[in-house]
Short mmCIF file of C-alpha atoms in Angstrom, two decimals:
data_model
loop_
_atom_site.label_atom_id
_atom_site.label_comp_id
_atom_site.label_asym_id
_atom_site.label_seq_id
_atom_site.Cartn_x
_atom_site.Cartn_y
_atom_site.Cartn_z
CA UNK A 18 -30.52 -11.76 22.51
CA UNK A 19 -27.99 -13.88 20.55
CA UNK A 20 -29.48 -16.41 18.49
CA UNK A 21 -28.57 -20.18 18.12
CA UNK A 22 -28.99 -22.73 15.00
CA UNK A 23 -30.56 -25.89 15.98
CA UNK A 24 -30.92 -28.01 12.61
CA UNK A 25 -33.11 -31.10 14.75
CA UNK A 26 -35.94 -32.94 13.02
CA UNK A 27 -36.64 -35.07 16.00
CA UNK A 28 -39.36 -32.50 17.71
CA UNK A 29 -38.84 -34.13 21.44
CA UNK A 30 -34.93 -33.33 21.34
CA UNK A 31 -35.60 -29.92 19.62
CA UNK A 32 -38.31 -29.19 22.10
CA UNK A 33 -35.89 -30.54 24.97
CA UNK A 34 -32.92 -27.96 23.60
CA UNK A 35 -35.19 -24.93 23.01
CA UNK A 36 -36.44 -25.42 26.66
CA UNK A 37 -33.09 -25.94 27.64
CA UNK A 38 -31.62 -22.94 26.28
CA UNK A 39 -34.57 -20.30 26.22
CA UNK A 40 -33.68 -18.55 29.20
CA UNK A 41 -30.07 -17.02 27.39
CA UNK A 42 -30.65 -17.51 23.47
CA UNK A 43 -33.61 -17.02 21.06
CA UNK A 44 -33.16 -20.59 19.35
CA UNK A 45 -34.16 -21.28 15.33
CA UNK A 46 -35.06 -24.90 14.64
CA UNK A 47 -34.99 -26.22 11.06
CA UNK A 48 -36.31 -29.62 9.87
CA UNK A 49 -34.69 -29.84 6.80
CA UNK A 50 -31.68 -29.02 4.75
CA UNK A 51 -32.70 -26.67 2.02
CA UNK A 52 -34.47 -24.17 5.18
CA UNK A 53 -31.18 -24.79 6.94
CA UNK A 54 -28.60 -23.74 4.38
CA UNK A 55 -30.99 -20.74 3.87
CA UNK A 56 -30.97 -19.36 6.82
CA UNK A 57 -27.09 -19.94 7.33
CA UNK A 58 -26.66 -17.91 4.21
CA UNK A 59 -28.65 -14.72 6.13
CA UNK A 60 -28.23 -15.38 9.57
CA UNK A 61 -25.58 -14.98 12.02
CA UNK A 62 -25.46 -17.67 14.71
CA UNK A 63 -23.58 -17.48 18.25
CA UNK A 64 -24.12 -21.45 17.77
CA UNK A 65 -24.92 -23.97 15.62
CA UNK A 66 -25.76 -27.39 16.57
CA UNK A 67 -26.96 -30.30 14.10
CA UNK A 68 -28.34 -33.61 15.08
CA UNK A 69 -26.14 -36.42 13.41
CA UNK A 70 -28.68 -39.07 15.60
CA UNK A 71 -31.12 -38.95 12.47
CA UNK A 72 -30.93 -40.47 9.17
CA UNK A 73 -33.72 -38.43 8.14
CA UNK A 74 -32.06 -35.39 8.63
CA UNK A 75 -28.54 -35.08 6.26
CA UNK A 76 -26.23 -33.57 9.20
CA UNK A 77 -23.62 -34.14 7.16
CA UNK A 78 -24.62 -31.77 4.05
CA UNK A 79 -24.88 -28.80 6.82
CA UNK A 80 -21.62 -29.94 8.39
CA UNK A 81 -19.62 -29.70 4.97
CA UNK A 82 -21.71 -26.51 3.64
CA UNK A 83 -19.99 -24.95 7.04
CA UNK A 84 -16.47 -26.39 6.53
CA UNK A 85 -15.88 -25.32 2.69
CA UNK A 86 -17.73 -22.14 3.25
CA UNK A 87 -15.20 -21.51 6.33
CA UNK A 88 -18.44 -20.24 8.19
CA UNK A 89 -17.05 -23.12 10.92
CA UNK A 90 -14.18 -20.26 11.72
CA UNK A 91 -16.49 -17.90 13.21
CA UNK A 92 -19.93 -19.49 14.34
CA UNK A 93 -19.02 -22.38 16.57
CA UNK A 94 -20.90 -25.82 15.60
CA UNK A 95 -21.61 -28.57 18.07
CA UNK A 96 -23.57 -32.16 16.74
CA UNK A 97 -25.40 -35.36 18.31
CA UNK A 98 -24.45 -38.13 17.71
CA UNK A 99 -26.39 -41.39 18.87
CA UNK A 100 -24.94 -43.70 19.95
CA UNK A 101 -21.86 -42.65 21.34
CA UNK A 102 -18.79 -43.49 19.26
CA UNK A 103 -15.66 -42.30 19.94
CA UNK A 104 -14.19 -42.39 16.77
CA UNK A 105 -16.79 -40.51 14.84
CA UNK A 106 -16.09 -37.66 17.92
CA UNK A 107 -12.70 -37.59 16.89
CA UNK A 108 -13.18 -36.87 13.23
CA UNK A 109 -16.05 -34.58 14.14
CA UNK A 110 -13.45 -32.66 16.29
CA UNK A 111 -10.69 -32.75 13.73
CA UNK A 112 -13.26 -31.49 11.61
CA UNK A 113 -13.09 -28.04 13.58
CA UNK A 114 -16.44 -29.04 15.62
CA UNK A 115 -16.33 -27.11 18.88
CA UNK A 116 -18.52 -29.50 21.45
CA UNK A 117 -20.02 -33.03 20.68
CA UNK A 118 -23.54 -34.07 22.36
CA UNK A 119 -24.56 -37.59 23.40
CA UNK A 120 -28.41 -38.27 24.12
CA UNK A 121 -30.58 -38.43 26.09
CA UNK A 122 -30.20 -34.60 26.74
CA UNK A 123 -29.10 -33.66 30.38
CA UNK A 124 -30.84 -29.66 30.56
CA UNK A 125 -28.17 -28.12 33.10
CA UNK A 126 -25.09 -30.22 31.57
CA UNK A 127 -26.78 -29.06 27.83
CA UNK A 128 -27.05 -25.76 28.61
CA UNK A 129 -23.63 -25.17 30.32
CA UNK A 130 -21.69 -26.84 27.90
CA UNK A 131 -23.77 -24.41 25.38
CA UNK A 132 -22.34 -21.17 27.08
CA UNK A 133 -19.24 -22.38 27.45
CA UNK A 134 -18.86 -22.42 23.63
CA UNK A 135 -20.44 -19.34 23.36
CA UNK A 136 -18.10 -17.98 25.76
CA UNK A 137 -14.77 -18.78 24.21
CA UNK A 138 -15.80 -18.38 20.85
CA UNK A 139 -16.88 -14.85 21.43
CA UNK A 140 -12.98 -14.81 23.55
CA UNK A 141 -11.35 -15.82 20.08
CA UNK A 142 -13.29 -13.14 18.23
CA UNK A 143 -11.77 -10.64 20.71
CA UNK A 144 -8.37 -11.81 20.74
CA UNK A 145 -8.69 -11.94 16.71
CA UNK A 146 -9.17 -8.40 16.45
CA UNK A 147 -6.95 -7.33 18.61
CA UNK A 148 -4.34 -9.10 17.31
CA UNK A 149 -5.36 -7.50 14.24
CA UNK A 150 -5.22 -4.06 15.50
CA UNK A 151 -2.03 -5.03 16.61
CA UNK A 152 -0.76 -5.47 12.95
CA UNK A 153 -2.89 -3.18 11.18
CA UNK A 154 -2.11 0.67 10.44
CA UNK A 155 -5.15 2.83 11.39
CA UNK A 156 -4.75 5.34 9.12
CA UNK A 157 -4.22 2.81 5.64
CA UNK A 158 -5.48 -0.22 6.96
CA UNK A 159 -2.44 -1.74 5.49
CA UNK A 160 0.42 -3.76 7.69
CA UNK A 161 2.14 -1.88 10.36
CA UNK A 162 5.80 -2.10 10.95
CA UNK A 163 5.13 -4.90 13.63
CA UNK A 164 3.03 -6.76 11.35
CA UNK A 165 5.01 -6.25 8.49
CA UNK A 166 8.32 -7.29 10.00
CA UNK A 167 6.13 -10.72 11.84
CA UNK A 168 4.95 -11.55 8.49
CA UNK A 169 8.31 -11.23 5.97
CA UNK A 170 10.55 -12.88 8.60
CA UNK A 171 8.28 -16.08 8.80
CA UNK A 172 8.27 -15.93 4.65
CA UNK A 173 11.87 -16.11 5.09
CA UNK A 174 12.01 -18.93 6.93
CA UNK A 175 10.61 -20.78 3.63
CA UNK A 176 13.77 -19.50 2.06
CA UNK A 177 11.24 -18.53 -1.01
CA UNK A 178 13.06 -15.70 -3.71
CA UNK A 179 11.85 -12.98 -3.05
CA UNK A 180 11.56 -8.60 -2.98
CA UNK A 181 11.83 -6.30 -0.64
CA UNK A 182 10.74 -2.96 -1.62
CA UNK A 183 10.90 0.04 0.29
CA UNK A 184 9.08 3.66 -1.15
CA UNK A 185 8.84 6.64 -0.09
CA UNK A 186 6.74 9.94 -1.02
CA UNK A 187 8.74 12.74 -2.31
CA UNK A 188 7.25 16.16 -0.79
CA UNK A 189 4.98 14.56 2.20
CA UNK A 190 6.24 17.78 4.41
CA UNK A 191 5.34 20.73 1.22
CA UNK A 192 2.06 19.20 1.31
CA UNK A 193 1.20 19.14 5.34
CA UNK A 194 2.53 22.53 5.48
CA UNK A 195 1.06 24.11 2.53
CA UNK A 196 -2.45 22.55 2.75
CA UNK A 197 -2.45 20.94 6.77
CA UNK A 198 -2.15 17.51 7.97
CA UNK A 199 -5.49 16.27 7.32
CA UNK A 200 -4.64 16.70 3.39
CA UNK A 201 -1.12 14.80 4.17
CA UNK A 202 -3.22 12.08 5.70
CA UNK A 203 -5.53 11.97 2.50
CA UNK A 204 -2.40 11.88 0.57
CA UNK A 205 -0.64 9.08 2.52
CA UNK A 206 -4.07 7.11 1.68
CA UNK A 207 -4.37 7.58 -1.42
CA UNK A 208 -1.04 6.15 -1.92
CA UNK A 209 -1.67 3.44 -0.21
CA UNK A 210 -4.52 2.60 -2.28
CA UNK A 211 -2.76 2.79 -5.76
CA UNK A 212 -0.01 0.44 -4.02
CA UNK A 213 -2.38 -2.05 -2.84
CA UNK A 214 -3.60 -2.10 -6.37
CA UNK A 215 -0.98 -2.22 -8.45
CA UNK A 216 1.02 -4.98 -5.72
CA UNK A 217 -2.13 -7.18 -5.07
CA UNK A 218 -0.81 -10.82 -5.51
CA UNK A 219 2.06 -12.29 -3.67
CA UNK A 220 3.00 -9.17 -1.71
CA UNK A 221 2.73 -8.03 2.37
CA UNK A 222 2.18 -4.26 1.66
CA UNK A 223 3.04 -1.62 5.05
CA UNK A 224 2.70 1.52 6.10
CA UNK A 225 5.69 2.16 7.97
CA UNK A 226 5.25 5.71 9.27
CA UNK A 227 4.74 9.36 8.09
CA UNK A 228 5.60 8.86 3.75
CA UNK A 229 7.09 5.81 3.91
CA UNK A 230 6.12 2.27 2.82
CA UNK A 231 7.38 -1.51 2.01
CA UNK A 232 6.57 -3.69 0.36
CA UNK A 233 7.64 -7.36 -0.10
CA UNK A 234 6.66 -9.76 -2.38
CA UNK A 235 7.32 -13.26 -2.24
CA UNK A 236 7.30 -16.64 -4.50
CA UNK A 237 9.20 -13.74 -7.19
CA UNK A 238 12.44 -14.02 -8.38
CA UNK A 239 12.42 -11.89 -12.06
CA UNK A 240 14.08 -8.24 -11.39
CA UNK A 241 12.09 -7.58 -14.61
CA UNK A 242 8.83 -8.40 -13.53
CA UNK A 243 9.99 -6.52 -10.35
CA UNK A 244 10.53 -3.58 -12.23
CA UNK A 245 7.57 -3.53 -13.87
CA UNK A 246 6.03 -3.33 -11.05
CA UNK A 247 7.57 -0.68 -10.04
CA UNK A 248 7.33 1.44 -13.35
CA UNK A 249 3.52 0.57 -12.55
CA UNK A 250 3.32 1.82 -9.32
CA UNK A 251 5.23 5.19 -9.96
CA UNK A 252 2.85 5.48 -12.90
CA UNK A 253 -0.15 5.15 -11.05
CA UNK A 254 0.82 7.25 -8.16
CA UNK A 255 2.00 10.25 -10.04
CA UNK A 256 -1.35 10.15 -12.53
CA UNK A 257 -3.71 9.70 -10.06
CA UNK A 258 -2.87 11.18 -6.67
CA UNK A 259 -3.02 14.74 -6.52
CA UNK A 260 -2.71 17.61 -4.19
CA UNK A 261 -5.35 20.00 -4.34
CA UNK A 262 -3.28 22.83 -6.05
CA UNK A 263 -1.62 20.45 -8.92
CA UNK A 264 1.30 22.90 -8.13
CA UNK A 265 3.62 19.72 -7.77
CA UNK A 266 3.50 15.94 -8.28
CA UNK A 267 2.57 13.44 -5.84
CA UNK A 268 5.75 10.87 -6.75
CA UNK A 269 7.56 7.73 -5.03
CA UNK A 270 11.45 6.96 -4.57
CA UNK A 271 11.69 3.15 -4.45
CA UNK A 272 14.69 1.40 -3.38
CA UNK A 273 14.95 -2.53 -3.65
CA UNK A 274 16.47 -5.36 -1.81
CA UNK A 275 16.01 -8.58 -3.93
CA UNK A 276 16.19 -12.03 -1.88
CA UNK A 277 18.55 -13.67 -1.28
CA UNK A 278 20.86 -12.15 -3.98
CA UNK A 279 21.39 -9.09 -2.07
CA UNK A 280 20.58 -10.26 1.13
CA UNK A 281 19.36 -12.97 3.77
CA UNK A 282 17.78 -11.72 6.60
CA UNK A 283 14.93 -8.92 7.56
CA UNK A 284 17.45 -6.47 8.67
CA UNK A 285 19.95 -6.58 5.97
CA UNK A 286 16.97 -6.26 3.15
CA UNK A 287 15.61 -3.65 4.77
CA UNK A 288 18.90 -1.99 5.22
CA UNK A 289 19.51 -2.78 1.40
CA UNK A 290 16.48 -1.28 0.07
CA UNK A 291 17.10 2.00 2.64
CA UNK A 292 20.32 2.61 0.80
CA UNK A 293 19.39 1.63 -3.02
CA UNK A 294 16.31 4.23 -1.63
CA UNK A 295 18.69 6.71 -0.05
CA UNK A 296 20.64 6.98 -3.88
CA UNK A 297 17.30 7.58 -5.71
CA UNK A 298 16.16 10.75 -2.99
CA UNK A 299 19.88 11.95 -3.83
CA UNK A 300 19.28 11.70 -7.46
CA UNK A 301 16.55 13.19 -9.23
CA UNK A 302 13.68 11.37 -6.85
CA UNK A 303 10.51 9.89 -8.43
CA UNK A 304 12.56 6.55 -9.86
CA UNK A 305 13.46 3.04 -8.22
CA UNK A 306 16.82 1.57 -7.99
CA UNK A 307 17.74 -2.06 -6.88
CA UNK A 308 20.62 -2.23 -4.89
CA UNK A 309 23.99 -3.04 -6.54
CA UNK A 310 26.83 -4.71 -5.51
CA UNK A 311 29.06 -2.19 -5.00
CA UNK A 312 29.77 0.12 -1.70
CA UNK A 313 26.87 1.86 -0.83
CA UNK A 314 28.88 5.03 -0.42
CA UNK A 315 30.48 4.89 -3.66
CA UNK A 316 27.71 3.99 -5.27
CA UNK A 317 25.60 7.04 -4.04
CA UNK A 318 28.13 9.33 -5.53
CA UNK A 319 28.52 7.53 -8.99
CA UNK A 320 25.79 9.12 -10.89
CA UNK A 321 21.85 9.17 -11.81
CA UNK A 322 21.79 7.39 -15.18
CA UNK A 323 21.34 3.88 -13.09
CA UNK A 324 17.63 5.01 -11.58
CA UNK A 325 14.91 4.11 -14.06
CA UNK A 326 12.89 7.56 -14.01
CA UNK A 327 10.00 8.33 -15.97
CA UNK A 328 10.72 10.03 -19.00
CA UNK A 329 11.20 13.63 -19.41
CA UNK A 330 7.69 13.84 -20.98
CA UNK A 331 5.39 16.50 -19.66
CA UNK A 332 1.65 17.05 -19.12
CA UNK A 333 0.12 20.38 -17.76
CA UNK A 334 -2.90 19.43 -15.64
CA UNK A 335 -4.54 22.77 -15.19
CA UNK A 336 -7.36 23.74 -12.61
CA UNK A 337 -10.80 24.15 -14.20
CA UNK A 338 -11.73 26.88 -16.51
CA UNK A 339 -8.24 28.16 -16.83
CA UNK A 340 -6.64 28.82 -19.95
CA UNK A 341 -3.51 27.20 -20.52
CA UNK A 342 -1.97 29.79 -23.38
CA UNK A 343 -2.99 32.83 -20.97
CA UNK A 344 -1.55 31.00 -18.10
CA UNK A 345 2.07 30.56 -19.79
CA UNK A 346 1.80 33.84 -21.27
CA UNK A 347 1.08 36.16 -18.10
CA UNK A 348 1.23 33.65 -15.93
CA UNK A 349 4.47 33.72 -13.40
CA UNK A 350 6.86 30.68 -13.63
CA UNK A 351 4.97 27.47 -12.02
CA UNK A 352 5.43 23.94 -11.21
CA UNK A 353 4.63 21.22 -13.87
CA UNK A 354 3.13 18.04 -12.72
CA UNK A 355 5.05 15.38 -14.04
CA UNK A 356 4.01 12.14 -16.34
CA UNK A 357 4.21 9.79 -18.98
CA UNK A 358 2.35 11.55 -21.76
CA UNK A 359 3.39 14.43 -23.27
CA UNK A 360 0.71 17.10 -24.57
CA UNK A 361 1.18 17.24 -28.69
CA UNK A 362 1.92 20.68 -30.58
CA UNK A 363 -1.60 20.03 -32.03
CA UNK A 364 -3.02 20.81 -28.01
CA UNK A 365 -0.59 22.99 -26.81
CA UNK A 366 1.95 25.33 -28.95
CA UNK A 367 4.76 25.10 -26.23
CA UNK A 368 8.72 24.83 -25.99
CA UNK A 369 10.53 22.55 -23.77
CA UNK A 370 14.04 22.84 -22.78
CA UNK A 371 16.37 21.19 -19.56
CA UNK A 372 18.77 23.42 -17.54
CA UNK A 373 21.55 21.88 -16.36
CA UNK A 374 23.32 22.59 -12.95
CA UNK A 375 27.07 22.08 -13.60
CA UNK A 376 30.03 21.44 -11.03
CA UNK A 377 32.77 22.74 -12.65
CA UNK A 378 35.35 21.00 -10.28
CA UNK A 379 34.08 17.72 -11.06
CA UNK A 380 31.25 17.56 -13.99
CA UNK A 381 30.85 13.63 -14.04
CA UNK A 382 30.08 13.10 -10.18
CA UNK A 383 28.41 16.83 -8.92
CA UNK A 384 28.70 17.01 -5.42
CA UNK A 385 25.27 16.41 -4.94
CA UNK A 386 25.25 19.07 -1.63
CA UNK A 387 26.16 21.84 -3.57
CA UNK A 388 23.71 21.22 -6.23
CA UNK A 389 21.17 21.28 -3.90
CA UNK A 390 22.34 24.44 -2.34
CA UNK A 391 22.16 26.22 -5.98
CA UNK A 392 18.83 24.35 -7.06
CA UNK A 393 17.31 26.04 -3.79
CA UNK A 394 18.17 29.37 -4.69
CA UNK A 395 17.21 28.49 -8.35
CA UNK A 396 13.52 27.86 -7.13
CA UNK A 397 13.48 30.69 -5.09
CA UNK A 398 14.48 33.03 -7.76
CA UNK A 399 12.37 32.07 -10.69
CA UNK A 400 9.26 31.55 -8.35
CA UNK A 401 9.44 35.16 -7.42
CA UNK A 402 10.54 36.65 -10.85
CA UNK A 403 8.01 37.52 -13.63
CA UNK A 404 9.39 35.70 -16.72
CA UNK A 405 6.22 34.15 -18.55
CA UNK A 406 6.82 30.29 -17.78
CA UNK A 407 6.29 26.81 -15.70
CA UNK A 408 9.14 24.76 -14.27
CA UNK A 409 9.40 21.61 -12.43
CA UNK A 410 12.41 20.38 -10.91
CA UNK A 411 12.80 16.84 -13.20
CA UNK A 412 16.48 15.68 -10.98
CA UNK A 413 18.64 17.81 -8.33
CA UNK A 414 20.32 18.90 -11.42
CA UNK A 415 17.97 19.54 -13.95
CA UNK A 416 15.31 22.04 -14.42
CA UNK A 417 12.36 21.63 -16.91
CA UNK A 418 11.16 24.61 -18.40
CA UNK A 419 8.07 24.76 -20.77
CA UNK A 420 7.13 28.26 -22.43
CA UNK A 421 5.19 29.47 -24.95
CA UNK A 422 8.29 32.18 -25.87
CA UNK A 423 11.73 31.29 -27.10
CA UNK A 424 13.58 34.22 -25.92
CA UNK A 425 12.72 34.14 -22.48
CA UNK A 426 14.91 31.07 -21.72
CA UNK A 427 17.67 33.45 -22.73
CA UNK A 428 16.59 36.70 -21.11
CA UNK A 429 16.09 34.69 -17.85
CA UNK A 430 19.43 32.42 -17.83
CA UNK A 431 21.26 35.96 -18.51
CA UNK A 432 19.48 36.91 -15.38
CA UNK A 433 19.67 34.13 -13.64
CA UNK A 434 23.31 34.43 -13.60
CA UNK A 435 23.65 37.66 -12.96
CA UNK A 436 21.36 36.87 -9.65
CA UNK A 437 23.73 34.25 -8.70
CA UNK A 438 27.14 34.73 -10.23
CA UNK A 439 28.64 35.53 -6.55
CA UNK A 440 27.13 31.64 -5.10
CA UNK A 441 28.13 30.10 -7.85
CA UNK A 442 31.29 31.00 -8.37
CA UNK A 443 31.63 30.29 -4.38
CA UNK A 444 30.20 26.84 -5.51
CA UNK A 445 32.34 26.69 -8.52
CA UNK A 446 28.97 25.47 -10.52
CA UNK A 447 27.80 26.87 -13.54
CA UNK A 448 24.75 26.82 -15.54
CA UNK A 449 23.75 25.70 -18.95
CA UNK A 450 20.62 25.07 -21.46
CA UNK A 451 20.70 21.79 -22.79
CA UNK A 452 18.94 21.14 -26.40
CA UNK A 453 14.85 21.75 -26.20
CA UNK A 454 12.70 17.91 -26.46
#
């Protein structure tokens, strides 16, 4: 049975309301303030009513414990007064009071009035949450794209500087099809979580759909402390989501939108961010970009040095009670998980080197299709050959290689091209080791 307050110390008008109401509520009565605010503190109430009629009884404490505590939002509070006076019902009722009660106490009217406040309070509740489901993203609990789009275009309207951020996880589908969706989904979480943590002030944060979130923040106007953030958030997603296998890092490409500089409304941000995004995926991945000035087109083509990557630092993160020397001895080529810290020759006695894809036709802006073509068959080559080695793809372009032997890196380019000498030259791309860091 749902329980209401009555804070009364008159006992006839407590007896008169407990009578009243005994039939649809188990009623608490409290004499006094300190047992009042008490049980507020543990209870849950359907209703609260307080007698302002007594000066023996400080209505008014209860009143404002309920109004700065915001417990006035949820548990509906009605008061008597004696006598009537109109203006004191208005302030009560400014004062977010749901029903005011004049004695002497009618039963029937009383006990009504009593379940009608009940009644729409517990409609509001409903209504709340709904609305909430609404806006909320099951799987995160994060925005949706509704809520997300409700809540940046009314920020707008305050014409506020502002971010718009748009991310997205780089190899969402490798994952669900390698491990199953319910791993994706764990995934998708956990990268919700670092975001929410790293973006906790001043920000809407969404879930979008799939491996795709945004992200805006508002009340900001520094790109620097913008990036930052970013730099942050790639940090903490790459370090500390991982997929069971550690074959392959868990990594964000972030494009950015910054208000109003690069544009004014919801759909122009967004469309902003999608194509500062869309250059980062077609460049290396794993980096953010804010969107420049120029042509988006021509801008896409330019070049990679204008993402802000993580450096080409690396950090084996092997599975338990494997050896790491044996591994890149015997081992077959592998993926390296990507990060900021870079294991020192005092840990592990290793040798790191980039391979560069080349277009010969045009060696300052690749054709970023072809590349891709050649860095497909690249994987697919050294992941079924049996040169002692692990390799991570750090851009479309360049290949990391870390191995404990020198002269493999020659014995397998030598190789390498002799595997693909007939797609290359169809490509007109070439291949070449760039100096070890």
């Amino acid at each position: 049975m749902d329980k209401v307050f009555l804070a009364i110390r008159d006992y006839e008008t407590a007896r008169a309301f407990q009578s009243t109401l005994s039939d649809y509520f188990e009623t608490e009565v409290y004499s006094n303030e300190v047992d009042a605010l008490n049980a507020l503190l543990e209870n849950q109430y359907v209703c609260i009513l307080i007698d302002f009629s007594t000066t023996t009884l400080d209505g008014e404490a209860i009143l404002n414990y309920l109004v700065t505590s915001n417990l006035i939002d949820n548990q509906p509070v009605c008061v008597i007064i004696d006598p009537p006076n109109l203006q004191k019902e208005l302030d009560l009722f400014n004062r977010g009071c749901a029903e005011i009660f004049n004695k002497p106490i009618d039963p029937i009217v009383t006990r009504k009035r009593v379940q009608n406040v009940v009644t729409i309070s517990k409609l509001k509740k409903n209504v709340a949450e709904y609305e909430h489901k609404l806006i909320t993203d099951p799987l995160t609990g994060l925005l949706n794209k509704d809520g997300f789009q409700a809540k940046v275009r009314k920020e707008l309207k305050l014409k506020r500087p502002g971010a718009f951020i748009m991310a997205d996880m780089d190899g969402l589908k490798y994952i669900n099809d390698n491990f199953s969706h319910q791993v994706g989904d764990n995934i998708i979480m956990g990268v919700g979580e670092q975001i929410l943590k790293v973006c906790s002030e001043n920000a809407f944060i969404s879930h979008i759909s799939g491996d795709e979130f945004c992200i805006y923040l508002y009340d900001v106007e520094s790109k620097d402390y913008v990036a930052r953030l970013c730099q942050r958030l790639l940090s903490a997603v790459i370090t500390k989501v991982l997929i069971p296998d550690l074959s392959r890092p868990v990594s964000l490409s972030i494009g950015i939108a910054m208000y109003p500089s690069s544009a004014q409304t919801y759909e122009n941000l967004s469309s902003k961010a999608d194509h500062a995004l869309l250059y980062v995926k077609n460049h290396g991945k794993g980096a953010f970009k804010f969107h420049g000035p120029r042509d988006d087109r021509e801008e896409m083509l330019k070049g990679r040095q204008e993402c802000t990557n993580v450096a080409p630092h690396v950090m084996l993160r092997k599975r338990e009670g494997e050896d790491i020397q044996t591994w890149l001895k015997f081992g077959e080529f592998r993926i390296v998980y990507l990060t900021y810290q870079k294991y020192s020759s005092e840990v592990l006695s290793a040798n790191f080197c980039l391979i560069n894809i080349v277009d010969l036709k045009n060696r300052e802006y690749p054709d970023s299709k072809k590349v891709s073509s050649l860095n497909d068959k690249i994987s697919t080559f050294i992941k079924e050959a049996e040169f002692p080695g692990i390799f991570s793809w750090y851009s479309i372009s360049q290949l990391l290689i870390m191995t404990v032997n020198k002269s493999i890196l020659s014995r397998g380019l030598t190789r390498l091209r002799q595997e693909l000498s007939a797609e290359m030259k169809a490509l007109m791309l070439d291949i070449e080791l760039l100096e070890s860091i």
